[in-house]
């Protein structure tokens, strides 16, 4: 089920490379890579999970409410991360020219499917 949702997000988003469902503990639950991709999406997820924890703590200290989404644009990759709950997040990695807006939309609208299966 998780792989089906990740596949849908990746395949329907132009320029996307991979999707990942991961726990904040750095343990991947599921991943989907577009055919031909050699991206080490698990390492990306592990590194970003540390940053996400710090962002959550900062938002809490600032009384800003729960963090819902983060987008990281680097020179060669864009990563959109949607926090599902206090334990899990889903991430979509795209090429710089990828349609991050559509990826964000799909992550947001498909979040309930992932949450239903996580519970």
PDB file of C-alpha atoms in Angstrom:
ATOM      1  CA  UNK A   1       0.000   0.000   0.000  1.00  0.00           C
ATOM      2  CA  UNK A   2       2.718   2.502   0.940  1.00  0.00           C
ATOM      3  CA  UNK A   3       4.649   1.766  -2.233  1.00  0.00           C
ATOM      4  CA  UNK A   4       1.506   2.337  -4.320  1.00  0.00           C
ATOM      5  CA  UNK A   5       1.035   5.824  -2.866  1.00  0.00           C
ATOM      6  CA  UNK A   6       4.705   6.700  -3.324  1.00  0.00           C
ATOM      7  CA  UNK A   7       4.601   5.385  -6.898  1.00  0.00           C
ATOM      8  CA  UNK A   8       1.544   7.524  -7.648  1.00  0.00           C
ATOM      9  CA  UNK A   9       3.207  10.692  -6.346  1.00  0.00           C
ATOM     10  CA  UNK A  10       6.484  10.043  -8.177  1.00  0.00           C
ATOM     11  CA  UNK A  11       4.949   8.973 -11.484  1.00  0.00           C
ATOM     12  CA  UNK A  12       2.411  11.824 -11.566  1.00  0.00           C
ATOM     13  CA  UNK A  13       4.957  14.547 -10.762  1.00  0.00           C
ATOM     14  CA  UNK A  14       7.106  15.755 -13.654  1.00  0.00           C
ATOM     15  CA  UNK A  15      10.807  15.714 -12.802  1.00  0.00           C
ATOM     16  CA  UNK A  16      10.421  13.640  -9.663  1.00  0.00           C
ATOM     17  CA  UNK A  17      13.055  11.066  -8.800  1.00  0.00           C
ATOM     18  CA  UNK A  18      11.977   9.264  -5.637  1.00  0.00           C
ATOM     19  CA  UNK A  19       9.460   9.054  -2.831  1.00  0.00           C
ATOM     20  CA  UNK A  20      10.167   7.919   0.710  1.00  0.00           C
ATOM     21  CA  UNK A  21       8.140   7.129   3.813  1.00  0.00           C
ATOM     22  CA  UNK A  22      10.370   7.233   6.868  1.00  0.00           C
ATOM     23  CA  UNK A  23      10.239   7.406  10.639  1.00  0.00           C
ATOM     24  CA  UNK A  24      11.894  10.225  12.530  1.00  0.00           C
ATOM     25  CA  UNK A  25      14.138   7.540  13.978  1.00  0.00           C
ATOM     26  CA  UNK A  26      15.775   7.329  10.530  1.00  0.00           C
ATOM     27  CA  UNK A  27      14.331   3.918   9.680  1.00  0.00           C
ATOM     28  CA  UNK A  28      12.763   3.804   6.212  1.00  0.00           C
ATOM     29  CA  UNK A  29       9.304   2.242   5.942  1.00  0.00           C
ATOM     30  CA  UNK A  30       9.035   2.244   2.137  1.00  0.00           C
ATOM     31  CA  UNK A  31      10.560   3.908  -0.899  1.00  0.00           C
ATOM     32  CA  UNK A  32       9.895   4.178  -4.595  1.00  0.00           C
ATOM     33  CA  UNK A  33      12.470   5.251  -7.172  1.00  0.00           C
ATOM     34  CA  UNK A  34      11.667   6.204 -10.733  1.00  0.00           C
ATOM     35  CA  UNK A  35      13.084   3.656 -13.191  1.00  0.00           C
ATOM     36  CA  UNK A  36      16.766   4.246 -13.847  1.00  0.00           C
ATOM     37  CA  UNK A  37      17.357   6.316 -10.711  1.00  0.00           C
ATOM     38  CA  UNK A  38      20.404   5.572  -8.577  1.00  0.00           C
ATOM     39  CA  UNK A  39      19.658   8.158  -5.887  1.00  0.00           C
ATOM     40  CA  UNK A  40      20.380   7.017  -2.319  1.00  0.00           C
ATOM     41  CA  UNK A  41      17.028   8.194  -1.008  1.00  0.00           C
ATOM     42  CA  UNK A  42      17.447   6.455   2.356  1.00  0.00           C
ATOM     43  CA  UNK A  43      20.546   8.495   3.201  1.00  0.00           C
ATOM     44  CA  UNK A  44      18.775  11.695   2.180  1.00  0.00           C
ATOM     45  CA  UNK A  45      15.870  10.762   4.457  1.00  0.00           C
ATOM     46  CA  UNK A  46      18.137   9.918   7.388  1.00  0.00           C
ATOM     47  CA  UNK A  47      19.993  13.220   7.111  1.00  0.00           C
ATOM     48  CA  UNK A  48      16.821  15.257   6.776  1.00  0.00           C
ATOM     49  CA  UNK A  49      15.151  13.463   9.706  1.00  0.00           C
ATOM     50  CA  UNK A  50      17.698  15.098  12.024  1.00  0.00           C
ATOM     51  CA  UNK A  51      16.914  18.534  10.588  1.00  0.00           C
ATOM     52  CA  UNK A  52      13.160  17.897  10.802  1.00  0.00           C
ATOM     53  CA  UNK A  53      13.450  17.140  14.495  1.00  0.00           C
ATOM     54  CA  UNK A  54      15.223  20.467  15.041  1.00  0.00           C
ATOM     55  CA  UNK A  55      12.624  22.347  12.983  1.00  0.00           C
ATOM     56  CA  UNK A  56       9.833  20.762  15.025  1.00  0.00           C
ATOM     57  CA  UNK A  57      11.548  21.835  18.248  1.00  0.00           C
ATOM     58  CA  UNK A  58      12.022  25.389  16.960  1.00  0.00           C
ATOM     59  CA  UNK A  59       8.368  25.647  15.893  1.00  0.00           C
ATOM     60  CA  UNK A  60       7.323  24.413  19.322  1.00  0.00           C
ATOM     61  CA  UNK A  61       9.548  26.951  21.094  1.00  0.00           C
ATOM     62  CA  UNK A  62       8.142  29.747  18.924  1.00  0.00           C
ATOM     63  CA  UNK A  63       4.594  28.586  19.619  1.00  0.00           C
ATOM     64  CA  UNK A  64       4.087  28.392  15.850  1.00  0.00           C
ATOM     65  CA  UNK A  65       2.114  25.158  15.922  1.00  0.00           C
ATOM     66  CA  UNK A  66       2.936  21.831  14.363  1.00  0.00           C
ATOM     67  CA  UNK A  67       5.220  21.747  11.346  1.00  0.00           C
ATOM     68  CA  UNK A  68       3.379  20.383   8.328  1.00  0.00           C
ATOM     69  CA  UNK A  69       5.632  20.780   5.317  1.00  0.00           C
ATOM     70  CA  UNK A  70       9.193  21.699   4.443  1.00  0.00           C
ATOM     71  CA  UNK A  71      10.781  22.274   1.058  1.00  0.00           C
ATOM     72  CA  UNK A  72      14.538  22.188   0.575  1.00  0.00           C
ATOM     73  CA  UNK A  73      15.923  23.496  -2.690  1.00  0.00           C
ATOM     74  CA  UNK A  74      19.536  22.642  -3.332  1.00  0.00           C
ATOM     75  CA  UNK A  75      21.525  23.147  -6.508  1.00  0.00           C
ATOM     76  CA  UNK A  76      20.899  19.626  -7.851  1.00  0.00           C
ATOM     77  CA  UNK A  77      17.857  18.406  -5.890  1.00  0.00           C
ATOM     78  CA  UNK A  78      14.609  19.716  -4.488  1.00  0.00           C
ATOM     79  CA  UNK A  79      13.049  17.767  -1.634  1.00  0.00           C
ATOM     80  CA  UNK A  80       9.501  18.333  -0.434  1.00  0.00           C
ATOM     81  CA  UNK A  81       8.740  16.812   2.963  1.00  0.00           C
ATOM     82  CA  UNK A  82       5.277  16.367   4.446  1.00  0.00           C
ATOM     83  CA  UNK A  83       5.105  15.479   8.125  1.00  0.00           C
ATOM     84  CA  UNK A  84       2.422  12.858   8.755  1.00  0.00           C
ATOM     85  CA  UNK A  85       2.506  12.764  12.549  1.00  0.00           C
ATOM     86  CA  UNK A  86       5.093  12.828  15.351  1.00  0.00           C
ATOM     87  CA  UNK A  87       6.639   9.576  14.150  1.00  0.00           C
ATOM     88  CA  UNK A  88       6.616   9.616  10.329  1.00  0.00           C
ATOM     89  CA  UNK A  89       7.167  11.804   7.298  1.00  0.00           C
ATOM     90  CA  UNK A  90       6.930  11.376   3.557  1.00  0.00           C
ATOM     91  CA  UNK A  91       9.408  12.969   1.160  1.00  0.00           C
ATOM     92  CA  UNK A  92       9.524  13.570  -2.574  1.00  0.00           C
ATOM     93  CA  UNK A  93      12.839  14.306  -4.266  1.00  0.00           C
ATOM     94  CA  UNK A  94      12.861  16.091  -7.615  1.00  0.00           C
ATOM     95  CA  UNK A  95      15.305  17.370 -10.183  1.00  0.00           C
ATOM     96  CA  UNK A  96      15.708  21.183 -10.127  1.00  0.00           C
ATOM     97  CA  UNK A  97      13.284  21.543 -13.048  1.00  0.00           C
ATOM     98  CA  UNK A  98      10.670  19.258 -11.420  1.00  0.00           C
ATOM     99  CA  UNK A  99       7.125  20.347 -10.679  1.00  0.00           C
ATOM    100  CA  UNK A 100       7.413  20.799  -6.914  1.00  0.00           C
ATOM    101  CA  UNK A 101       3.976  22.421  -6.736  1.00  0.00           C
ATOM    102  CA  UNK A 102       2.252  19.338  -8.081  1.00  0.00           C
ATOM    103  CA  UNK A 103       4.363  17.143  -5.822  1.00  0.00           C
ATOM    104  CA  UNK A 104       3.307  19.203  -2.801  1.00  0.00           C
ATOM    105  CA  UNK A 105      -0.332  18.915  -3.836  1.00  0.00           C
ATOM    106  CA  UNK A 106      -0.136  15.136  -4.282  1.00  0.00           C
ATOM    107  CA  UNK A 107       1.670  14.645  -0.969  1.00  0.00           C
ATOM    108  CA  UNK A 108      -0.969  16.725   0.805  1.00  0.00           C
ATOM    109  CA  UNK A 109      -3.954  14.983  -0.791  1.00  0.00           C
ATOM    110  CA  UNK A 110      -2.552  11.463  -0.372  1.00  0.00           C
ATOM    111  CA  UNK A 111      -1.504  11.937   3.266  1.00  0.00           C
ATOM    112  CA  UNK A 112      -4.797  10.485   4.586  1.00  0.00           C
ATOM    113  CA  UNK A 113      -4.146   7.203   2.743  1.00  0.00           C
ATOM    114  CA  UNK A 114      -0.738   6.890   4.371  1.00  0.00           C
ATOM    115  CA  UNK A 115      -2.066   7.796   7.806  1.00  0.00           C
ATOM    116  CA  UNK A 116      -4.854   5.219   7.562  1.00  0.00           C
ATOM    117  CA  UNK A 117      -2.292   2.495   6.945  1.00  0.00           C
ATOM    118  CA  UNK A 118       0.100   3.689   9.657  1.00  0.00           C
ATOM    119  CA  UNK A 119      -2.528   3.478  12.381  1.00  0.00           C
TER     120      UNK A 119
END
